[in-house]
Short mmCIF file of C-alpha atoms and ligand atoms in Angstrom, two decimals:
data_model
loop_
_atom_site.label_atom_id
_atom_site.label_comp_id
_atom_site.label_asym_id
_atom_site.label_seq_id
_atom_site.Cartn_x
_atom_site.Cartn_y
_atom_site.Cartn_z
CA SER A 1 295.09 45.63 266.86
CA SER A 2 292.25 44.14 268.83
CA ASN A 3 289.30 46.02 270.30
CA GLN A 4 290.12 48.05 273.42
CA MET A 5 286.72 47.22 274.96
CA TRP A 6 286.56 43.47 274.46
CA GLY A 7 289.93 42.53 272.89
CA GLY A 8 291.36 40.60 275.86
CA ARG A 9 291.01 37.19 274.31
CA PHE A 10 291.80 38.30 270.76
CA ALA A 11 295.23 38.20 269.17
CA ALA A 12 294.27 40.06 266.01
CA GLY A 13 291.78 42.74 265.05
CA PRO A 14 288.74 42.27 262.83
CA SER A 15 288.88 42.26 259.06
CA ALA A 16 287.67 45.41 257.38
CA ILE A 17 284.51 43.59 256.32
CA MET A 18 283.89 42.39 259.87
CA GLU A 19 284.20 45.95 261.06
CA GLU A 20 281.84 47.19 258.40
CA ILE A 21 279.09 44.63 258.97
CA ASN A 22 279.39 44.94 262.74
CA ALA A 23 279.43 48.69 263.23
CA SER A 24 276.23 50.48 264.13
CA ILE A 25 277.68 53.86 265.07
CA GLY A 26 276.58 55.32 261.72
CA PHE A 27 272.99 55.21 262.92
CA ASP A 28 272.97 54.53 266.66
CA LYS A 29 274.78 57.78 267.43
CA LYS A 30 271.23 59.11 267.42
CA LEU A 31 270.94 57.47 270.86
CA TYR A 32 273.74 59.50 272.45
CA ALA A 33 271.51 61.51 274.82
CA GLN A 34 269.68 58.40 276.03
CA ASP A 35 272.99 56.55 276.41
CA ILE A 36 274.47 59.32 278.55
CA ALA A 37 271.33 59.77 280.65
CA GLY A 38 271.26 56.00 281.25
CA SER A 39 274.93 55.97 282.29
CA ILE A 40 274.44 58.88 284.69
CA ALA A 41 271.50 57.11 286.34
CA HIS A 42 273.47 53.86 286.51
CA ALA A 43 276.59 55.49 288.03
CA THR A 44 274.45 57.38 290.55
CA MET A 45 272.81 54.12 291.61
CA LEU A 46 276.16 52.27 291.80
CA ALA A 47 277.49 54.92 294.21
CA ALA A 48 274.29 54.97 296.28
CA GLN A 49 274.64 51.20 296.69
CA GLY A 50 278.34 51.46 297.65
CA ILE A 51 279.42 49.61 294.49
CA ILE A 52 281.59 52.52 293.30
CA THR A 53 282.87 55.48 295.30
CA GLU A 54 281.26 58.89 295.23
CA ALA A 55 284.50 60.30 293.85
CA ASP A 56 284.37 57.89 290.91
CA ARG A 57 280.68 58.72 290.37
CA ASP A 58 281.42 62.44 290.25
CA GLN A 59 284.22 61.98 287.74
CA ILE A 60 282.06 59.71 285.59
CA ILE A 61 279.16 62.14 285.57
CA SER A 62 281.24 65.19 284.77
CA GLY A 63 283.03 63.27 282.01
CA LEU A 64 279.71 62.13 280.53
CA LYS A 65 278.36 65.69 280.57
CA GLN A 66 281.45 66.89 278.77
CA ILE A 67 281.00 64.17 276.14
CA GLU A 68 277.40 65.21 275.65
CA SER A 69 278.43 68.78 274.94
CA GLU A 70 281.23 67.59 272.63
CA ILE A 71 278.67 65.60 270.64
CA GLU A 72 276.17 68.45 270.56
CA SER A 73 278.74 70.97 269.37
CA GLY A 74 279.93 68.59 266.64
CA LYS A 75 283.41 68.19 268.14
CA PHE A 76 283.10 64.51 269.03
CA GLU A 77 284.96 62.10 266.78
CA PHE A 78 282.92 58.96 266.27
CA SER A 79 284.96 55.86 265.50
CA ARG A 80 283.73 52.86 263.56
CA LYS A 81 286.37 50.71 265.24
CA LEU A 82 284.46 51.30 268.47
CA GLU A 83 281.35 49.78 266.84
CA ASP A 84 278.51 51.57 268.51
CA ILE A 85 277.43 54.57 270.57
CA HIS A 86 277.95 52.73 273.85
CA MET A 87 281.62 52.01 273.26
CA ASN A 88 282.30 55.35 271.61
CA VAL A 89 281.09 57.13 274.73
CA GLU A 90 282.86 54.81 277.16
CA SER A 91 286.13 55.02 275.30
CA ARG A 92 286.05 58.80 275.27
CA LEU A 93 285.24 58.73 278.98
CA ALA A 94 288.39 56.69 279.60
CA THR A 95 290.45 59.27 277.75
CA LEU A 96 288.88 62.06 279.78
CA ILE A 97 288.88 60.63 283.32
CA GLY A 98 291.15 57.59 283.27
CA PRO A 99 290.59 54.41 285.29
CA ALA A 100 287.30 55.49 286.93
CA ALA A 101 285.69 55.16 283.49
CA GLY A 102 286.27 51.42 283.66
CA ARG A 103 283.97 51.17 286.68
CA LEU A 104 280.90 52.51 284.87
CA HIS A 105 280.22 49.19 283.15
CA THR A 106 279.99 47.34 286.50
CA ALA A 107 276.71 45.37 286.78
CA ARG A 108 275.69 46.24 283.24
CA SER A 109 276.03 44.94 279.69
CA ARG A 110 275.56 46.51 276.31
CA ASN A 111 272.53 44.26 276.04
CA ASP A 112 270.55 46.00 278.76
CA GLN A 113 272.20 49.31 277.84
CA VAL A 114 270.96 49.25 274.26
CA ALA A 115 267.53 48.03 275.37
CA LEU A 116 267.38 51.03 277.70
CA ASP A 117 268.61 53.60 275.19
CA PHE A 118 266.24 52.40 272.49
CA ARG A 119 263.23 52.26 274.82
CA LEU A 120 263.89 55.81 275.96
CA TRP A 121 264.16 56.92 272.35
CA VAL A 122 260.97 55.17 271.23
CA LYS A 123 259.11 56.51 274.27
CA ALA A 124 260.09 60.11 273.45
CA GLU A 125 259.19 59.56 269.80
CA MET A 126 255.75 58.24 270.70
CA GLN A 127 255.17 61.25 272.95
CA LYS A 128 255.93 63.36 269.89
CA THR A 129 253.60 61.26 267.73
CA GLU A 130 250.83 61.76 270.28
CA LYS A 131 251.23 65.55 270.08
CA MET A 132 251.29 65.53 266.28
CA LEU A 133 248.12 63.45 266.17
CA THR A 134 246.45 65.96 268.46
CA GLY A 135 247.42 68.71 266.02
CA LEU A 136 246.07 66.79 263.04
CA ILE A 137 242.81 66.01 264.85
CA ALA A 138 242.44 69.72 265.66
CA ALA A 139 242.83 70.60 261.97
CA PHE A 140 240.11 68.10 261.02
CA LEU A 141 237.82 69.38 263.81
CA ASP A 142 238.13 72.94 262.51
CA LYS A 143 237.24 71.85 258.97
CA ALA A 144 234.38 69.71 260.27
CA GLU A 145 232.95 72.57 262.29
CA ARG A 146 233.03 74.90 259.34
CA HIS A 147 231.46 72.33 257.04
CA ALA A 148 229.07 70.56 259.39
CA ALA A 149 226.25 71.29 256.92
CA THR A 150 228.18 71.28 253.63
CA VAL A 151 226.61 68.54 251.52
CA MET A 152 228.78 66.20 249.45
CA PRO A 153 228.24 62.80 247.90
CA GLY A 154 229.05 59.91 250.17
CA PHE A 155 230.59 57.01 248.26
CA THR A 156 230.70 53.26 248.39
CA HIS A 157 232.77 51.51 245.72
CA LEU A 158 233.66 55.13 244.80
CA GLN A 159 230.15 55.25 243.29
CA THR A 160 227.76 57.93 244.55
CA ALA A 161 225.85 56.37 247.44
CA GLN A 162 223.98 58.84 249.66
CA PRO A 163 224.50 62.51 250.46
CA VAL A 164 226.63 63.17 253.55
CA THR A 165 228.20 66.31 254.91
CA PHE A 166 231.85 67.17 254.48
CA GLY A 167 231.98 67.72 258.23
CA HIS A 168 230.83 64.15 258.77
CA HIS A 169 233.48 62.89 256.35
CA CYS A 170 236.19 64.85 258.22
CA MET A 171 234.96 63.40 261.50
CA ALA A 172 235.52 59.90 260.13
CA TYR A 173 239.24 60.78 260.05
CA VAL A 174 239.05 62.23 263.54
CA GLU A 175 237.87 58.79 264.69
CA MET A 176 240.77 57.08 262.91
CA PHE A 177 243.47 59.40 264.20
CA GLY A 178 241.86 59.32 267.63
CA ARG A 179 242.26 55.53 267.65
CA ASP A 180 245.87 55.92 266.53
CA ARG A 181 246.45 58.27 269.42
CA SER A 182 244.96 55.92 271.97
CA ARG A 183 247.11 53.12 270.54
CA VAL A 184 250.15 55.35 271.08
CA ARG A 185 249.10 56.01 274.67
CA HIS A 186 248.71 52.30 275.38
CA ALA A 187 252.06 51.53 273.79
CA ILE A 188 253.75 54.11 276.00
CA GLU A 189 252.24 52.34 279.02
CA HIS A 190 253.46 48.96 277.76
CA LEU A 191 257.02 50.11 277.29
CA ASP A 192 257.24 52.08 280.50
CA GLU A 193 259.49 49.56 282.27
CA SER A 194 263.22 50.03 282.76
CA PRO A 195 265.56 47.40 281.26
CA ILE A 196 268.77 48.59 282.92
CA GLY A 197 270.14 46.08 285.41
CA ALA A 198 269.10 43.01 283.46
CA ALA A 199 272.80 42.97 282.51
CA ALA A 200 273.82 40.49 279.77
CA LEU A 201 270.74 38.29 280.32
CA ALA A 202 270.88 36.76 283.79
CA GLY A 203 270.96 39.71 286.16
CA THR A 204 274.01 40.54 288.28
CA PRO A 205 275.61 39.55 291.60
CA TYR A 206 276.13 43.23 292.56
CA PRO A 207 273.60 44.69 295.01
CA ILE A 208 272.04 47.05 292.45
CA ASP A 209 268.78 48.93 292.90
CA ARG A 210 266.75 48.68 289.69
CA HIS A 211 263.84 50.56 291.20
CA MET A 212 266.11 53.53 291.74
CA THR A 213 267.36 53.63 288.15
CA ALA A 214 263.84 53.06 286.82
CA LYS A 215 262.60 56.05 288.77
CA ALA A 216 265.54 58.26 287.82
CA LEU A 217 264.95 57.55 284.14
CA GLY A 218 261.22 58.26 284.30
CA PHE A 219 260.00 54.67 284.00
CA ARG A 220 257.04 53.39 286.01
CA GLU A 221 258.96 50.31 287.25
CA PRO A 222 261.76 47.93 286.29
CA THR A 223 261.15 45.00 283.91
CA ARG A 224 260.60 41.69 285.72
CA ASN A 225 262.53 39.12 283.71
CA SER A 226 266.14 39.73 282.74
CA ILE A 227 266.07 37.25 279.84
CA ASP A 228 262.99 38.81 278.30
CA THR A 229 264.37 42.28 278.92
CA VAL A 230 267.39 41.92 276.66
CA SER A 231 265.59 39.94 273.97
CA ASP A 232 262.39 41.99 273.76
CA ARG A 233 261.74 44.47 270.99
CA ASP A 234 257.95 44.52 271.30
CA PHE A 235 258.09 48.23 272.07
CA ALA A 236 259.68 48.85 268.67
CA LEU A 237 257.22 46.51 266.94
CA GLU A 238 254.29 48.23 268.64
CA PHE A 239 255.54 51.61 267.52
CA LEU A 240 255.96 50.34 263.95
CA SER A 241 252.51 48.71 263.94
CA ILE A 242 250.91 51.91 265.14
CA ALA A 243 252.94 53.90 262.61
CA ALA A 244 251.84 51.54 259.83
CA ILE A 245 248.16 51.77 260.74
CA CYS A 246 248.40 55.54 261.05
CA ALA A 247 250.20 55.72 257.70
CA VAL A 248 247.35 53.74 256.15
CA HIS A 249 244.87 56.29 257.51
CA LEU A 250 246.97 59.14 256.19
CA SER A 251 247.23 57.41 252.84
CA ARG A 252 243.47 57.01 252.51
CA PHE A 253 242.87 60.71 252.97
CA ALA A 254 245.82 61.48 250.70
CA GLU A 255 244.14 59.37 248.03
CA GLU A 256 240.89 61.28 248.49
CA ILE A 257 242.77 64.56 248.13
CA VAL A 258 244.33 63.32 244.91
CA ILE A 259 240.87 62.43 243.56
CA TRP A 260 239.10 65.52 244.87
CA THR A 261 241.63 68.01 243.52
CA THR A 262 241.20 66.79 239.93
CA PRO A 263 239.27 69.23 237.71
CA GLN A 264 236.74 66.42 237.20
CA PHE A 265 235.85 66.40 240.90
CA GLY A 266 237.03 69.84 242.00
CA PHE A 267 235.75 69.33 245.55
CA VAL A 268 238.76 70.87 247.28
CA ARG A 269 241.68 73.11 246.47
CA LEU A 270 245.05 72.78 248.14
CA SER A 271 246.92 75.93 249.07
CA ASP A 272 249.90 76.94 246.95
CA ALA A 273 252.03 76.14 249.98
CA PHE A 274 251.11 72.45 249.67
CA SER A 275 251.07 72.10 245.88
CA THR A 276 253.61 71.93 243.12
CA GLY A 277 253.64 72.91 239.46
CA SER A 278 254.65 71.11 236.30
CA SER A 279 257.82 72.05 234.45
CA ILE A 280 256.07 71.63 231.10
CA MET A 281 252.32 72.14 231.61
CA PRO A 282 251.69 75.66 232.89
CA GLN A 283 248.11 75.01 233.97
CA LYS A 284 249.00 72.25 236.43
CA LYS A 285 248.72 72.37 240.18
CA ASN A 286 249.70 68.99 241.50
CA PRO A 287 248.97 67.39 244.87
CA ASP A 288 252.53 66.07 245.28
CA ALA A 289 252.42 66.29 249.07
CA ALA A 290 249.34 64.06 249.14
CA GLU A 291 250.98 61.61 246.75
CA LEU A 292 254.11 61.46 248.90
CA VAL A 293 252.06 60.95 252.06
CA ARG A 294 250.34 58.10 250.22
CA ALA A 295 253.73 56.68 249.25
CA LYS A 296 255.24 56.90 252.75
CA THR A 297 252.90 54.08 253.71
CA GLY A 298 255.05 51.79 251.57
CA ARG A 299 258.25 52.36 253.48
CA ILE A 300 256.59 52.49 256.91
CA ASN A 301 254.77 49.19 256.30
CA GLY A 302 258.08 47.87 254.99
CA SER A 303 259.82 48.77 258.25
CA LEU A 304 257.21 46.88 260.25
CA ILE A 305 257.59 43.77 258.10
CA ALA A 306 261.39 44.07 258.23
CA LEU A 307 261.54 44.12 262.02
CA LEU A 308 258.91 41.40 262.42
CA THR A 309 261.03 39.26 260.12
CA ILE A 310 264.27 40.10 261.96
CA MET A 311 262.76 39.08 265.30
CA LYS A 312 261.00 35.96 264.10
CA GLY A 313 262.82 32.84 265.18
CA LEU A 314 265.53 34.51 267.29
CA PRO A 315 266.38 32.22 270.20
CA LEU A 316 266.47 33.94 273.59
CA ALA A 317 268.18 36.10 274.64
CA TYR A 318 270.11 38.77 272.75
CA SER A 319 271.40 38.16 269.23
CA LYS A 320 273.22 40.65 267.08
CA ASP A 321 270.36 40.49 264.59
CA MET A 322 268.63 42.88 266.95
CA GLN A 323 271.05 45.64 266.04
CA GLU A 324 269.05 45.93 262.80
CA ASP A 325 266.04 47.21 264.75
CA LYS A 326 267.11 50.83 264.87
CA GLU A 327 267.28 51.89 261.24
CA GLN A 328 263.76 50.59 260.65
CA VAL A 329 262.38 52.51 263.58
CA PHE A 330 264.34 55.68 262.85
CA ASP A 331 263.26 55.70 259.21
CA ALA A 332 259.62 55.01 260.01
CA ALA A 333 259.60 57.68 262.73
CA GLU A 334 261.15 60.32 260.51
CA ASN A 335 258.74 59.64 257.68
CA LEU A 336 255.64 59.35 259.85
CA GLU A 337 256.49 62.75 261.35
CA LEU A 338 256.84 64.22 257.87
CA ALA A 339 253.60 62.68 256.69
CA LEU A 340 251.69 63.89 259.76
CA ALA A 341 253.08 67.40 259.38
CA ALA A 342 252.30 67.54 255.65
CA MET A 343 248.77 66.24 256.16
CA THR A 344 248.10 68.69 258.99
CA GLY A 345 249.22 71.53 256.73
CA MET A 346 247.14 70.34 253.77
CA VAL A 347 244.00 69.94 255.86
CA ALA A 348 244.37 73.28 257.63
CA ASP A 349 244.94 75.11 254.34
CA MET A 350 242.52 73.36 252.01
CA THR A 351 239.49 75.19 250.70
CA VAL A 352 236.22 73.50 249.85
CA ASN A 353 234.17 74.13 246.72
CA GLU A 354 230.72 73.87 248.27
CA ALA A 355 228.84 74.34 244.99
CA LYS A 356 230.71 71.51 243.27
CA MET A 357 230.22 69.22 246.22
CA LYS A 358 226.50 69.96 246.37
CA GLN A 359 226.03 69.47 242.65
CA ALA A 360 227.81 66.14 242.80
CA ALA A 361 225.85 65.17 245.90
CA GLY A 362 222.60 65.42 243.95
CA SER A 363 223.72 63.55 240.88
CA GLY A 364 223.71 59.80 240.48
CA TYR A 365 220.26 59.49 242.14
CA SER A 366 221.87 59.76 245.55
CA THR A 367 218.50 60.34 247.25
CA ALA A 368 216.88 57.18 245.90
CA THR A 369 217.07 55.61 249.37
CA ASP A 370 215.23 58.64 250.76
CA LEU A 371 212.42 58.06 248.25
CA ALA A 372 212.21 54.40 249.25
CA ASP A 373 212.15 55.35 252.95
CA TRP A 374 209.35 57.87 252.20
CA LEU A 375 207.29 55.13 250.55
CA VAL A 376 207.75 52.99 253.66
CA ARG A 377 206.91 55.82 256.08
CA THR A 378 204.08 57.53 254.19
CA VAL A 379 202.53 54.92 251.94
CA GLY A 380 203.22 52.00 254.26
CA LEU A 381 204.98 49.81 251.70
CA PRO A 382 207.31 47.07 252.95
CA PHE A 383 210.92 48.22 252.36
CA ARG A 384 211.51 45.57 249.68
CA ASP A 385 208.50 46.79 247.65
CA ALA A 386 209.54 50.41 248.17
CA HIS A 387 212.99 49.48 246.89
CA HIS A 388 211.42 48.01 243.75
CA VAL A 389 209.16 51.02 243.10
CA THR A 390 212.09 53.38 243.59
CA GLY A 391 214.16 51.32 241.18
CA ARG A 392 211.52 51.94 238.52
CA VAL A 393 211.52 55.66 239.29
CA VAL A 394 215.32 55.77 238.92
CA ALA A 395 215.11 53.87 235.61
CA LEU A 396 212.54 56.39 234.36
CA ALA A 397 214.71 59.37 235.37
CA GLU A 398 217.69 57.73 233.74
CA SER A 399 215.79 57.17 230.48
CA LYS A 400 214.77 60.83 230.47
CA GLY A 401 218.23 62.01 231.51
CA CYS A 402 216.90 64.01 234.47
CA ASP A 403 217.06 64.07 238.28
CA LEU A 404 214.45 62.47 240.56
CA ALA A 405 213.19 65.91 241.56
CA ASP A 406 212.55 66.81 237.89
CA LEU A 407 210.11 63.96 237.19
CA PRO A 408 206.49 65.15 236.76
CA LEU A 409 204.06 63.93 239.41
CA GLU A 410 201.78 62.16 236.86
CA GLU A 411 204.67 60.00 235.72
CA LEU A 412 205.50 59.15 239.35
CA LYS A 413 201.88 58.30 240.01
CA ALA A 414 201.90 56.01 236.98
CA ILE A 415 204.58 54.00 238.77
CA HIS A 416 202.79 54.08 242.13
CA PRO A 417 199.41 55.82 242.55
CA GLU A 418 199.97 56.79 246.18
CA ILE A 419 202.99 59.01 245.45
CA THR A 420 202.11 62.66 246.22
CA GLU A 421 203.60 66.14 245.90
CA ALA A 422 205.19 65.71 249.34
CA VAL A 423 207.78 63.38 247.88
CA TYR A 424 209.64 66.34 246.38
CA ASP A 425 210.58 67.48 249.90
CA VAL A 426 212.53 64.35 250.70
CA VAL A 427 214.51 63.96 247.51
CA THR A 428 216.66 67.06 248.01
CA VAL A 429 220.18 66.52 249.33
CA GLU A 430 219.63 68.88 252.28
CA ALA A 431 216.51 66.99 253.38
CA SER A 432 218.36 63.74 252.94
CA VAL A 433 221.24 64.63 255.27
CA ALA A 434 218.99 66.42 257.78
CA SER A 435 216.87 63.27 258.11
CA ARG A 436 219.80 61.06 259.15
CA LYS A 437 219.67 61.96 262.81
CA SER A 438 220.52 58.52 264.16
CA PHE A 439 223.43 58.50 266.62
CA GLY A 440 226.64 58.89 264.59
CA GLY A 441 224.66 59.80 261.46
CA THR A 442 225.33 62.58 258.97
CA ALA A 443 222.67 65.13 260.05
CA PRO A 444 224.47 68.45 260.71
CA ASP A 445 223.22 68.58 264.31
CA GLU A 446 224.48 65.09 264.96
CA VAL A 447 227.85 65.94 263.40
CA ARG A 448 228.07 69.00 265.67
CA LYS A 449 227.46 66.76 268.69
CA GLN A 450 230.34 64.53 267.67
CA ILE A 451 232.58 67.55 267.15
CA ALA A 452 231.77 68.74 270.69
CA TRP A 453 232.55 65.25 272.07
CA TRP A 454 235.97 65.32 270.45
CA ARG A 455 236.71 68.95 271.35
CA ALA A 456 236.31 67.97 274.99
CA ARG A 457 238.89 65.23 274.47
CA ASN A 458 241.47 66.92 272.30
N1 LIG B 1 275.15 47.82 268.93
C1 LIG B 1 274.47 46.77 269.60
C2 LIG B 1 272.97 46.74 269.22
O1 LIG B 1 272.53 47.67 268.66
C3 LIG B 1 274.58 46.93 271.07
C4 LIG B 1 274.48 45.68 271.86
C5 LIG B 1 275.62 44.79 271.57
N2 LIG B 1 275.74 43.71 272.49
C6 LIG B 1 276.52 42.70 272.25
N3 LIG B 1 276.59 41.77 273.10
N4 LIG B 1 277.21 42.61 271.15
O2 LIG B 1 272.27 45.81 269.46
#
């Protein structure tokens, strides 16, 4: 038999394959609460405008509330024949309240309905993302505070570069996740316009009040162009872009955890709660959570590319292609939440091996730049000459297999006669980090200033 919602012009029902490719109820049932809230706001507005009676409105609203509780208690029977969440709800409403149900769809289409439901869902999800980012930032701030003066090697090319503090390194992630959070806030502002009332694409002849429904549903204002409204999925793309960038940030720290928890580095230890063992090698403690956070980036980036590709080249306005938007967003949201939660737990629980970090910070001639800067400051050499002199000092230390601080003064003087005893004060890792007091630099006092700045904003 043909579809009870749109079957008027059809003599026969769809083939089984048509039904299968067309149905979205398997995933869009997630939108039931938004769908019902949207319908209640719409029916309330229709009655206020004299488009339906108050009696019909009351029946519609009580029927919708009953459906919501049926869904929440698991009693609702979803039907694939009814394609999607919108028609499943409306069909059940007809069974419950009879002909009044047929008036709910006045001045509305599934095109503006789905745009509304999905926007509401993405908005709520981004509000959740914002909170989770705040939690993750707080975990990094706590670690940074504790380790504002803990010296570790800073790397470029993953080669020892200059000493930094672990607190400073943590604060780099606070900056990244802080940017993610402000992107989320901007995206919420962008999407905060109500689609309902755009109808199929052209608006409606009924005297609806879109400002009223916008307000009732918590939107700042209604959208301004009905064609754009039903064909726009920028809000989903923005969420996915933000999720992808955030996942990249998470993945970079996950990678550092994987490196730092190796016995070769041994900079940090994960708690048992965020580690796993090996079924064959009893000594192993593996950073599986970090590896999975790193891997989630793959699917989240994939979702972004999938939806960009779905939307590319779609003529205005709505096309059924757009039904494929939801699974990408749902999957990315679920996995971003998991990754944020796992990372927050790992960071909060991790312990730092300060001795290992300090030892590594001093190896690899990490204070060579400090020696060059000392030659500029004290001896008055041009930086390029100081660089050259320091290069010879490093080569000497390397040939003797010792640190810069272990080279005898006579041998240093042989390289440059104006080098004095005072040079030994600047080649320690502590002196090195303490000297980098420039704004945003790694000196512990500077790091503490940045922590205070963020505490006031988190
Ligand atoms: N299930 C559809 C979607 O997700 C709802 C909108 C369908 N509209 C239509 N004219 N077929 O996009």
